[in-house]
Amino acid sequence: MSLIVHVQSERLTSCAAAMHVQFVVSGSTISTELLSMYPMLSTVAASRQFSGEAGTSCMVASSQEPLSYGVVLGLGKAASVGGISIEQVRRAAGSMIRLAQQLKLKTIALTLPDAAVLGADQKTVLHELLIAAGLASYEFDTYLSSKKQEPYIFELFITGLSLSAELEQIISDAQVTIQALNEAREWINTPPNDMYPERLAFIAQELAGQVGLSCQILGEKEIIALGMGGLASVSAGSARDCQLVTLQYSCGNPAAPTIGFVGKGITFDSGGLSLKPAQSMETMKDDMSGAAAVIAAMRVIAHRKPSVNVVAMAPLSENLPSGTSNKPGDIVRFYNGKTAEIKNTDAEGRLVLADALAYMVATYKPAAIIDVATLTGACVVALGPLMTGLFSEHEDMVVQVEKAAQKGCDPVWRLPLNADYAAAVKGDISDLCNIGKGNYKAGATMGAAFLQAFVGDTPWVHLDIAGSSFDVPGISYFRPNTATGSGLRILVEFAMNFGK
Ligand code: BES
Ligand code: ZN
Ligand code: ZN
């Protein structure tokens, strides 16, 4: 655990921490309490023209031993004047952890910002502040030989608050969410020589054992025998076996609806024979981010116990060129009997997802499906790294997923999908083609249109996390060149609110 959380009713400065933190909304003042311990803070804040603007901070050291630091962090405008408040709290919490890391401090005392001013409730403020601090405290140092012997653990003291059963619940939910997000990030960051299909399947199985979920793993032979020609075809060029992982959470009521999550799990995407240029290949270990999100989301689901049954599925494969690999021109047959011509072996995500989606629909008859995939470079071009692309024709579900994205602070932006686009992925000599007809452009929608052929009438949303899953810049609680865990919280919040 990267974060230990204490709640205490004493005042901020009564807490013997190495850092005392106040979050300041634009235009409001530094508390007299903080100033009484750190009198220089008012001079420094004035000289730096600190006014609580988002992204700004001020810090002074105490004049007495033991040395500690007084810190103010700007939150920007109040909700009533158009501030994007909860996200500002998250970013300020990220900056707080960064400051503590730079100063090598481990104990931080803070008071929660005023929830009413932020247009939120106190539970949400606490939950999001903790999650952002937990995200910020994660570092990918597994492969550094200079790695610290002991993990760096922050102790957070939330002062001026008395602990209730409700707050305890919020804290434990946040802790499990942090654990899940950071483990997903760790799997994604792990280099592809160590994170291959059987390894990720093993990790999923271990997780299932820890939290009491059932787990099924199919190997390549079974995948071929079941007629999953898409997944088998993508895996054909690799010396490693593909896998299909299924994790199941049951809410205790078999009559309750089932929802399905499917995550793309390409542990390395070279493009196959339609080889990617070297630079585009550099980060392709992140092509299993969707699988990581759905697997780790099940940890949070097992903890938060939604009143719906949940099945999570991850088709896992490498996509490599070799004498046995699939070829442009190959026609494959999927689990549901449909066929597709592979014109570009780099459009492999839709091939493995097609089988998983068809298998999900046929086996579990879910009331709703969300798939999460680093599917297209076109989505990155359209939305950049700060938004996940959302595609669906099921308006009710779009509303629910957009709500879940907002609640989970995991932003989505809807891109087009309608019946007209289905024509673009129709094949000439097979049912489908794995790339869209050239004059339709809209590469991200082409991927979605292909997947849609495998969900039948099941309400379904496709989330393209190609941009949002890795190397998201300018956000204090993320780090460059590492994974974000995007998609995970959308799945959890969707499950928690399903049918409500
Ligand atoms: N894994 C890639 C998509 C991707 C691109 C993810 C950038 C993360 C960052 C996917 O398999 C892919 O290569 N898609 C092709 C599809 C095309 C051949 C139709 C693409 O986007 O170029
Ligand atoms: Zn690809
Ligand atoms: Zn891919």
Coordinates of C-alpha atoms and ligand atoms in Angstrom, one line a residue:
M1 CA 0.0 0.0 0.0
S2 CA 1.4 3.4 -1.0
L3 CA -0.8 5.4 1.4
I4 CA -1.8 5.1 5.0
V5 CA -4.7 7.3 6.0
H6 CA -5.6 8.5 9.5
V7 CA -8.6 10.7 10.4
Q8 CA -8.3 12.8 13.5
S9 CA -10.5 15.4 15.1
E10 CA -7.6 17.6 16.3
R11 CA -6.6 20.8 14.6
L12 CA -4.2 20.7 11.6
T13 CA -1.2 22.2 13.4
S14 CA -1.7 19.9 16.5
C15 CA -0.7 17.0 14.3
A16 CA 3.0 16.1 14.4
A17 CA 3.5 15.8 10.7
A18 CA 6.4 16.9 8.5
M19 CA 4.0 18.9 6.2
H20 CA 0.9 20.9 7.1
V21 CA -1.4 21.5 4.1
Q22 CA -4.2 23.9 3.4
F23 CA -6.2 23.9 0.1
V24 CA -7.1 27.4 -0.9
V25 CA -10.0 28.4 -3.2
S26 CA -9.3 31.5 -5.4
G27 CA -9.7 34.6 -3.4
S28 CA -10.0 33.0 0.0
T29 CA -7.4 33.5 2.7
I30 CA -4.8 31.3 4.5
S31 CA -6.1 30.2 7.8
T32 CA -5.0 32.0 10.9
E33 CA -4.1 28.7 12.4
L34 CA -1.6 27.8 9.7
L35 CA -0.2 31.3 9.8
S36 CA 0.3 31.1 13.6
M37 CA 2.6 28.1 13.0
Y38 CA 4.1 29.5 9.8
P39 CA 4.0 33.3 10.1
M40 CA 6.3 33.8 7.1
L41 CA 3.7 32.1 4.9
S42 CA 1.7 35.3 4.6
T43 CA 4.8 37.3 3.4
V44 CA 5.9 34.6 1.0
A45 CA 2.3 34.2 -0.4
A46 CA 2.0 37.9 -0.8
S47 CA 5.3 38.3 -2.6
R48 CA 4.5 35.4 -4.9
Q49 CA 1.0 36.9 -5.4
F50 CA -0.5 33.6 -4.4
S51 CA -4.3 33.9 -4.6
G52 CA -5.4 30.3 -4.7
E53 CA -5.3 30.0 -8.5
A54 CA -5.4 26.4 -9.7
G55 CA -2.0 24.7 -10.0
T56 CA -0.2 27.3 -7.8
S57 CA 1.4 26.6 -4.4
C58 CA 3.5 28.3 -1.7
M59 CA 5.6 26.7 1.0
V60 CA 7.7 27.8 4.0
A61 CA 9.7 25.9 6.6
S62 CA 9.0 26.2 10.3
S63 CA 11.5 28.2 12.3
Q64 CA 11.7 25.7 15.1
E65 CA 12.8 22.1 15.5
P66 CA 11.5 19.6 14.5
L67 CA 11.6 21.1 11.0
S68 CA 8.3 21.0 9.2
Y69 CA 6.7 22.7 6.2
G70 CA 3.6 24.8 5.8
V71 CA 2.0 24.5 2.4
V72 CA -0.9 26.2 0.6
L73 CA -2.2 24.7 -2.6
G74 CA -4.5 26.6 -5.0
L75 CA -7.8 25.0 -6.1
G76 CA -8.9 27.7 -8.5
K77 CA -12.4 29.1 -8.7
A78 CA -15.3 27.9 -6.6
A79 CA -17.9 25.8 -8.4
S80 CA -20.4 28.7 -8.2
V81 CA -18.0 30.7 -10.5
G82 CA -17.4 27.9 -13.0
G83 CA -14.5 26.1 -11.4
I84 CA -14.0 22.4 -12.3
S85 CA -13.6 21.7 -8.7
I86 CA -13.2 18.0 -8.0
E87 CA -10.6 17.7 -10.7
Q88 CA -8.8 20.7 -9.1
V89 CA -8.8 18.9 -5.8
R90 CA -7.3 15.8 -7.4
R91 CA -4.6 17.9 -9.1
A92 CA -3.8 19.8 -6.0
A93 CA -3.5 16.5 -4.1
G94 CA -1.1 15.2 -6.8
S95 CA 1.0 18.4 -6.4
M96 CA 1.0 17.9 -2.6
I97 CA 2.5 14.4 -3.1
R98 CA 5.1 15.7 -5.6
L99 CA 6.2 18.4 -3.1
A100 CA 6.5 15.8 -0.3
Q101 CA 8.5 13.5 -2.6
Q102 CA 10.9 16.3 -3.5
L103 CA 11.5 17.1 0.1
K104 CA 11.6 13.4 1.1
L105 CA 8.8 13.9 3.6
K106 CA 6.5 11.0 4.5
T107 CA 3.9 12.4 6.9
I108 CA 1.4 14.9 5.7
A109 CA -1.4 16.6 7.6
L110 CA -4.2 18.4 5.9
T111 CA -7.7 19.7 6.3
L112 CA -10.2 18.9 3.6
P113 CA -11.3 21.8 1.4
D114 CA -14.8 23.1 2.0
A115 CA -17.0 20.7 0.0
A116 CA -19.9 23.2 -0.3
V117 CA -17.6 25.7 -2.1
L118 CA -16.6 23.0 -4.5
G119 CA -20.2 22.1 -5.3
A120 CA -19.5 18.5 -4.1
D121 CA -20.1 16.5 -0.9
Q122 CA -17.5 15.9 1.7
K123 CA -17.4 12.1 1.0
T124 CA -16.6 12.7 -2.7
V125 CA -13.9 15.3 -1.8
L126 CA -12.2 12.8 0.6
H127 CA -12.5 9.9 -1.8
E128 CA -11.1 11.8 -4.8
L129 CA -8.3 13.5 -2.8
L130 CA -7.2 10.1 -1.5
I131 CA -7.3 8.5 -5.0
A132 CA -5.3 11.3 -6.6
A133 CA -2.7 11.1 -3.8
G134 CA -2.5 7.3 -4.3
L135 CA -2.1 7.7 -8.0
A136 CA 0.6 10.3 -7.5
S137 CA 2.5 8.2 -5.0
Y138 CA 2.9 5.3 -7.6
E139 CA 6.3 5.2 -9.3
F140 CA 7.4 2.6 -11.8
D141 CA 10.8 1.7 -10.4
T142 CA 10.7 -2.1 -10.6
Y143 CA 13.5 -2.3 -13.2
L144 CA 15.8 0.3 -11.6
S145 CA 18.8 -1.4 -10.0
S146 CA 19.1 1.7 -7.7
K147 CA 15.5 1.0 -6.5
K148 CA 14.9 1.8 -2.9
Q149 CA 15.0 -1.2 -0.6
E150 CA 11.8 -0.2 1.1
P151 CA 8.7 1.1 -0.7
Y152 CA 8.0 4.8 -0.1
I153 CA 4.8 5.0 2.0
F154 CA 3.0 8.2 2.7
E155 CA 1.1 8.7 5.9
L156 CA -1.8 11.2 5.4
F157 CA -3.5 12.7 8.5
I158 CA -6.9 14.2 7.7
T159 CA -7.5 16.6 10.5
G160 CA -10.5 18.4 11.9
L161 CA -12.7 15.4 11.2
S162 CA -14.1 12.7 13.4
L163 CA -14.0 9.2 12.1
S164 CA -17.4 7.6 11.4
A165 CA -18.3 4.2 9.9
E166 CA -19.3 6.0 6.7
L167 CA -15.9 7.7 6.5
E168 CA -14.1 4.5 7.2
Q169 CA -16.0 2.9 4.3
I170 CA -15.0 5.8 2.0
I171 CA -11.4 5.4 3.0
S172 CA -11.4 1.6 2.4
D173 CA -13.1 2.0 -1.0
A174 CA -10.5 4.6 -1.9
Q175 CA -7.6 2.3 -0.7
V176 CA -8.9 -0.6 -2.9
T177 CA -9.4 1.6 -5.9
I178 CA -5.8 2.9 -5.5
Q179 CA -4.5 -0.6 -5.2
A180 CA -6.4 -1.7 -8.4
L181 CA -5.4 1.4 -10.4
N182 CA -1.7 1.1 -9.4
E183 CA -1.6 -2.7 -10.0
A184 CA -3.1 -2.1 -13.5
R185 CA -0.5 0.6 -14.1
E186 CA 2.3 -1.7 -13.0
W187 CA 1.1 -4.5 -15.4
I188 CA 0.9 -2.1 -18.3
N189 CA 4.3 -0.6 -17.5
T190 CA 6.0 -4.0 -17.2
P191 CA 8.1 -4.7 -20.3
P192 CA 6.6 -7.1 -22.8
N193 CA 9.4 -9.7 -22.3
D194 CA 8.0 -10.1 -18.7
M195 CA 4.3 -9.4 -19.4
Y196 CA 3.0 -11.9 -22.0
P197 CA -0.3 -13.7 -22.3
E198 CA 0.3 -16.5 -19.8
R199 CA 1.8 -14.2 -17.3
L200 CA -1.2 -11.8 -17.3
A201 CA -3.5 -14.8 -17.2
F202 CA -1.7 -16.1 -14.1
I203 CA -1.9 -12.6 -12.5
A204 CA -5.7 -12.6 -13.1
Q205 CA -6.0 -16.0 -11.6
E206 CA -4.1 -15.0 -8.5
L207 CA -6.2 -11.9 -8.1
A208 CA -9.4 -14.0 -8.4
G209 CA -8.1 -16.3 -5.6
Q210 CA -7.3 -13.3 -3.4
V211 CA -10.7 -11.7 -3.6
G212 CA -12.9 -14.7 -4.1
L213 CA -13.9 -14.5 -7.8
S214 CA -14.2 -17.4 -10.1
C215 CA -11.7 -17.6 -12.9
Q216 CA -11.5 -19.5 -16.1
I217 CA -8.5 -19.6 -18.4
L218 CA -8.6 -21.0 -21.9
G219 CA -5.3 -21.8 -23.6
E220 CA -4.5 -21.7 -27.4
K221 CA -5.7 -25.3 -28.1
E222 CA -9.1 -24.7 -26.5
I223 CA -9.4 -21.3 -28.2
I224 CA -8.8 -23.0 -31.6
A225 CA -11.2 -25.9 -30.7
L226 CA -13.9 -23.4 -29.8
G227 CA -13.7 -21.8 -33.2
M228 CA -12.2 -18.4 -32.0
G229 CA -10.4 -17.9 -35.3
G230 CA -9.7 -14.2 -34.7
L231 CA -7.8 -14.6 -31.5
A232 CA -6.0 -17.7 -32.9
S233 CA -5.0 -15.8 -36.0
V234 CA -3.5 -12.9 -34.2
S235 CA -1.5 -15.3 -32.0
A236 CA -0.3 -17.4 -34.9
G237 CA 2.9 -15.5 -35.4
S238 CA 4.0 -15.6 -31.8
A239 CA 5.9 -18.4 -30.1
R240 CA 3.8 -17.8 -27.0
D241 CA 0.2 -19.2 -26.5
C242 CA -2.8 -16.9 -26.5
Q243 CA -5.2 -17.0 -23.6
L244 CA -8.8 -16.1 -22.8
V245 CA -9.3 -15.1 -19.2
T246 CA -12.8 -14.9 -17.7
L247 CA -13.4 -13.5 -14.2
Q248 CA -16.8 -13.7 -12.6
Y249 CA -18.3 -11.8 -9.7
S250 CA -21.6 -13.0 -8.5
C251 CA -23.8 -10.7 -6.3
G252 CA -25.5 -13.6 -4.7
N253 CA -28.7 -13.2 -6.7
P254 CA -28.6 -15.4 -9.8
A255 CA -31.8 -13.7 -11.0
A256 CA -30.0 -10.3 -11.1
P257 CA -28.8 -9.1 -14.5
T258 CA -25.3 -9.8 -15.7
I259 CA -23.1 -7.1 -17.2
G260 CA -20.0 -7.9 -19.3
F261 CA -16.6 -6.2 -19.6
V262 CA -14.2 -7.1 -22.3
G263 CA -10.6 -5.7 -22.4
K264 CA -8.1 -5.8 -25.3
G265 CA -5.0 -7.7 -24.1
I266 CA -2.3 -7.5 -26.8
T267 CA 0.8 -7.8 -24.6
F268 CA 2.9 -6.4 -27.5
D269 CA 1.7 -5.1 -30.8
S270 CA 4.4 -5.0 -33.5
G271 CA 1.7 -4.7 -36.2
G272 CA 2.5 -8.2 -37.4
L273 CA 3.5 -8.5 -41.1
S274 CA 1.9 -5.0 -41.5
L275 CA 4.8 -4.0 -39.3
K276 CA 4.7 -0.7 -37.4
P277 CA 7.4 1.9 -37.9
A278 CA 10.0 1.7 -35.0
Q279 CA 8.8 4.8 -33.2
S280 CA 5.1 3.7 -33.2
M281 CA 6.2 0.4 -31.7
E282 CA 8.1 1.8 -28.8
T283 CA 5.2 2.0 -26.4
M284 CA 3.2 -1.0 -27.7
K285 CA 3.6 -2.9 -24.4
D286 CA 0.6 -0.7 -23.4
D287 CA -1.7 -2.5 -25.9
M288 CA -3.0 -4.7 -23.0
S289 CA -4.3 -1.6 -21.1
G290 CA -7.9 -2.6 -21.7
A291 CA -7.3 -6.1 -20.3
A292 CA -5.5 -4.6 -17.3
A293 CA -8.4 -2.2 -16.7
V294 CA -11.1 -5.0 -16.7
I295 CA -9.1 -7.4 -14.6
A296 CA -8.1 -4.9 -11.9
A297 CA -11.6 -3.4 -12.0
M298 CA -12.8 -6.8 -10.7
R299 CA -10.8 -6.3 -7.5
V300 CA -12.8 -3.1 -6.8
I301 CA -16.0 -4.8 -7.8
A302 CA -15.3 -7.7 -5.4
H303 CA -14.8 -5.2 -2.6
R304 CA -17.7 -2.8 -3.3
K305 CA -20.1 -5.6 -4.1
P306 CA -22.6 -4.1 -6.7
S307 CA -26.0 -5.7 -6.9
V308 CA -25.4 -7.0 -10.4
N309 CA -23.5 -10.0 -11.7
V310 CA -20.3 -9.1 -13.5
V311 CA -18.2 -11.1 -16.1
A312 CA -14.9 -9.7 -17.2
M313 CA -13.1 -11.2 -20.2
A314 CA -9.6 -10.5 -21.6
P315 CA -8.4 -12.0 -24.8
L316 CA -4.6 -12.1 -24.5
S317 CA -2.1 -12.4 -27.3
E318 CA 1.1 -11.1 -28.8
N319 CA 1.0 -9.7 -32.3
L320 CA 4.3 -10.6 -34.0
P321 CA 5.5 -11.4 -37.5
S322 CA 7.0 -14.7 -38.3
G323 CA 6.8 -17.7 -40.7
T324 CA 3.7 -18.8 -39.0
S325 CA 2.0 -15.4 -38.6
N326 CA -1.3 -14.3 -40.2
K327 CA -1.1 -12.5 -43.5
P328 CA -3.0 -9.7 -45.3
G329 CA -5.5 -11.6 -47.3
D330 CA -6.2 -14.3 -44.7
I331 CA -9.9 -14.9 -44.0
V332 CA -10.7 -15.9 -40.5
R333 CA -13.9 -17.3 -38.9
F334 CA -15.0 -16.1 -35.5
Y335 CA -16.8 -17.8 -32.6
N336 CA -20.2 -16.6 -33.9
G337 CA -19.5 -18.0 -37.4
K338 CA -18.9 -14.6 -39.1
T339 CA -15.9 -14.3 -41.3
A340 CA -13.5 -11.4 -41.9
E341 CA -10.7 -10.7 -44.3
I342 CA -7.6 -9.4 -42.7
K343 CA -6.3 -6.7 -44.9
N344 CA -4.0 -5.2 -42.3
T345 CA -2.5 -7.4 -39.5
D346 CA -2.0 -4.3 -37.4
A347 CA -5.8 -4.0 -36.9
E348 CA -5.5 -7.0 -34.6
G349 CA -7.4 -5.6 -31.6
R350 CA -10.8 -5.9 -33.3
L351 CA -10.0 -9.5 -34.2
V352 CA -9.3 -10.7 -30.7
L353 CA -12.2 -8.6 -29.2
A354 CA -14.6 -10.0 -31.8
D355 CA -14.2 -13.5 -30.5
A356 CA -14.4 -12.4 -26.9
L357 CA -17.5 -10.3 -27.5
A358 CA -19.3 -13.1 -29.4
Y359 CA -18.3 -15.6 -26.7
M360 CA -19.5 -13.2 -24.0
V361 CA -22.9 -12.7 -25.7
A362 CA -23.5 -16.4 -26.3
T363 CA -22.3 -17.7 -23.0
Y364 CA -23.4 -15.1 -20.4
K365 CA -26.3 -13.3 -22.2
P366 CA -25.3 -10.0 -20.5
A367 CA -27.8 -7.1 -20.2
A368 CA -25.0 -4.7 -21.2
I369 CA -21.4 -4.9 -22.4
I370 CA -18.6 -2.4 -22.2
D371 CA -15.3 -3.1 -24.0
V372 CA -12.1 -1.2 -23.3
A373 CA -9.4 -1.2 -25.8
T374 CA -6.3 0.7 -27.0
L375 CA -7.9 0.2 -30.4
T376 CA -6.9 3.0 -32.8
G377 CA -4.2 5.6 -33.5
A378 CA -7.1 7.6 -35.1
C379 CA -8.7 8.0 -31.7
V380 CA -5.4 9.5 -30.4
V381 CA -5.4 11.9 -33.3
A382 CA -9.0 12.9 -32.7
L383 CA -9.0 13.3 -28.9
G384 CA -5.4 13.4 -27.7
P385 CA -4.4 11.9 -24.4
L386 CA -6.9 13.6 -22.1
M387 CA -10.1 11.8 -23.2
T388 CA -11.2 8.3 -23.8
G389 CA -13.3 7.8 -27.0
L390 CA -16.9 6.5 -26.5
F391 CA -18.9 4.8 -29.2
S392 CA -22.4 3.4 -29.0
E393 CA -25.8 3.5 -30.5
H394 CA -27.5 2.7 -27.2
E395 CA -28.5 6.1 -25.9
D396 CA -29.6 4.9 -22.4
M397 CA -26.2 3.2 -22.0
V398 CA -24.3 6.2 -23.2
V399 CA -26.0 8.2 -20.5
Q400 CA -25.0 5.6 -17.9
V401 CA -21.4 5.3 -19.0
E402 CA -21.0 9.1 -19.3
K403 CA -22.3 9.4 -15.7
A404 CA -19.9 6.6 -14.6
A405 CA -17.0 8.5 -16.3
Q406 CA -17.9 11.7 -14.5
K407 CA -18.3 9.9 -11.1
G408 CA -15.0 8.1 -11.7
C409 CA -13.1 11.2 -12.9
D410 CA -12.1 9.3 -16.0
P411 CA -13.3 11.6 -18.8
V412 CA -14.9 10.3 -22.1
W413 CA -15.9 12.1 -25.3
R414 CA -18.4 10.6 -27.6
L415 CA -17.5 10.0 -31.3
P416 CA -19.8 9.0 -34.1
L417 CA -21.3 5.5 -34.7
N418 CA -24.5 4.8 -36.6
A419 CA -25.8 2.2 -39.1
D420 CA -24.3 4.0 -42.1
Y421 CA -20.8 3.2 -40.9
A422 CA -21.5 -0.6 -40.8
A423 CA -21.2 -0.6 -44.6
A424 CA -17.6 0.6 -44.3
V425 CA -16.4 -2.7 -42.7
K426 CA -18.4 -5.0 -45.0
G427 CA -16.1 -7.5 -46.8
D428 CA -15.9 -8.1 -50.6
I429 CA -15.3 -11.9 -50.3
S430 CA -16.1 -12.3 -46.6
D431 CA -18.7 -11.0 -44.2
L432 CA -16.4 -8.3 -42.8
C433 CA -13.0 -6.7 -43.5
N434 CA -10.8 -5.7 -40.6
I435 CA -10.1 -2.2 -42.0
G436 CA -12.6 0.3 -43.2
K437 CA -13.1 1.2 -46.8
G438 CA -10.8 4.1 -47.6
N439 CA -13.3 6.7 -48.4
Y440 CA -15.1 6.4 -45.0
K441 CA -12.0 7.7 -43.1
A442 CA -13.0 7.9 -39.4
G443 CA -10.5 5.3 -38.3
A444 CA -11.7 5.1 -34.7
T445 CA -15.3 4.7 -35.8
M446 CA -14.2 1.9 -38.2
G447 CA -12.9 -0.1 -35.2
A448 CA -16.1 0.4 -33.3
A449 CA -18.2 -0.5 -36.4
F450 CA -16.3 -3.8 -36.7
L451 CA -16.8 -4.7 -33.1
Q452 CA -20.5 -3.9 -33.3
A453 CA -21.0 -6.9 -35.6
F454 CA -20.2 -9.2 -32.6
V455 CA -22.6 -7.9 -29.9
G456 CA -25.9 -8.5 -31.7
D457 CA -28.7 -6.5 -30.0
T458 CA -26.9 -6.4 -26.6
P459 CA -26.7 -2.8 -25.3
W460 CA -22.9 -2.1 -25.7
V461 CA -20.4 0.8 -25.4
H462 CA -16.9 0.7 -26.8
L463 CA -14.3 2.8 -25.1
D464 CA -11.1 3.5 -27.1
I465 CA -8.3 4.3 -24.5
A466 CA -5.5 4.4 -27.1
G467 CA -4.7 8.0 -26.1
S468 CA -5.7 8.0 -22.4
S469 CA -4.0 4.9 -21.2
F470 CA -0.3 5.9 -21.3
D471 CA 1.9 9.0 -21.1
V472 CA -0.8 11.6 -20.3
P473 CA 1.0 15.0 -19.9
G474 CA 0.3 17.9 -17.7
I475 CA -1.5 16.2 -14.9
S476 CA 0.2 16.2 -11.5
Y477 CA -0.9 12.7 -10.4
F478 CA 0.4 11.0 -13.5
R479 CA 3.9 10.6 -14.7
P480 CA 5.4 10.8 -18.2
N481 CA 5.9 7.6 -20.1
T482 CA 3.8 5.5 -17.8
A483 CA 0.3 4.1 -17.6
T484 CA -2.7 5.9 -16.2
G485 CA -5.2 3.1 -15.4
S486 CA -7.9 4.8 -17.6
G487 CA -11.2 2.9 -18.1
L488 CA -11.0 1.1 -14.8
R489 CA -13.1 3.5 -12.7
I490 CA -15.7 3.8 -15.5
L491 CA -16.3 0.1 -15.3
V492 CA -16.6 0.1 -11.5
E493 CA -19.0 3.1 -11.3
F494 CA -21.1 1.6 -14.1
A495 CA -21.5 -1.6 -12.2
M496 CA -22.2 0.2 -8.9
N497 CA -25.1 2.2 -10.5
F498 CA -26.4 -0.4 -12.9
G499 CA -30.2 -0.6 -12.8
K500 CA -30.4 2.3 -10.4
Ligands
BES1 N1 -2.6 -0.8 -30.8 C1 -2.9 -0.1 -32.0 C2 -3.6 1.3 -31.7 C3 -2.8 2.3 -30.9 C4 -2.1 3.3 -31.5 C5 -2.8 2.2 -29.5 C6 -1.4 4.2 -30.8 C7 -2.1 3.1 -28.7 C8 -1.4 4.2 -29.4 C9 -3.8 -0.8 -32.9 O1 -3.7 -2.2 -32.9 C10 -3.5 -0.4 -34.3 O2 -2.4 -0.6 -34.7 N2 -4.4 0.1 -35.1 C11 -4.3 0.5 -36.4 C12 -5.5 0.2 -37.2 C13 -5.4 0.4 -38.6 C14 -4.4 -0.5 -39.2 C15 -6.7 0.3 -39.3 C16 -4.0 2.0 -36.4 O3 -4.6 2.7 -35.5 O4 -3.2 2.5 -37.1
ZN2 ZN -2.2 -3.0 -34.1
ZN3 ZN -3.1 -3.0 -31.1

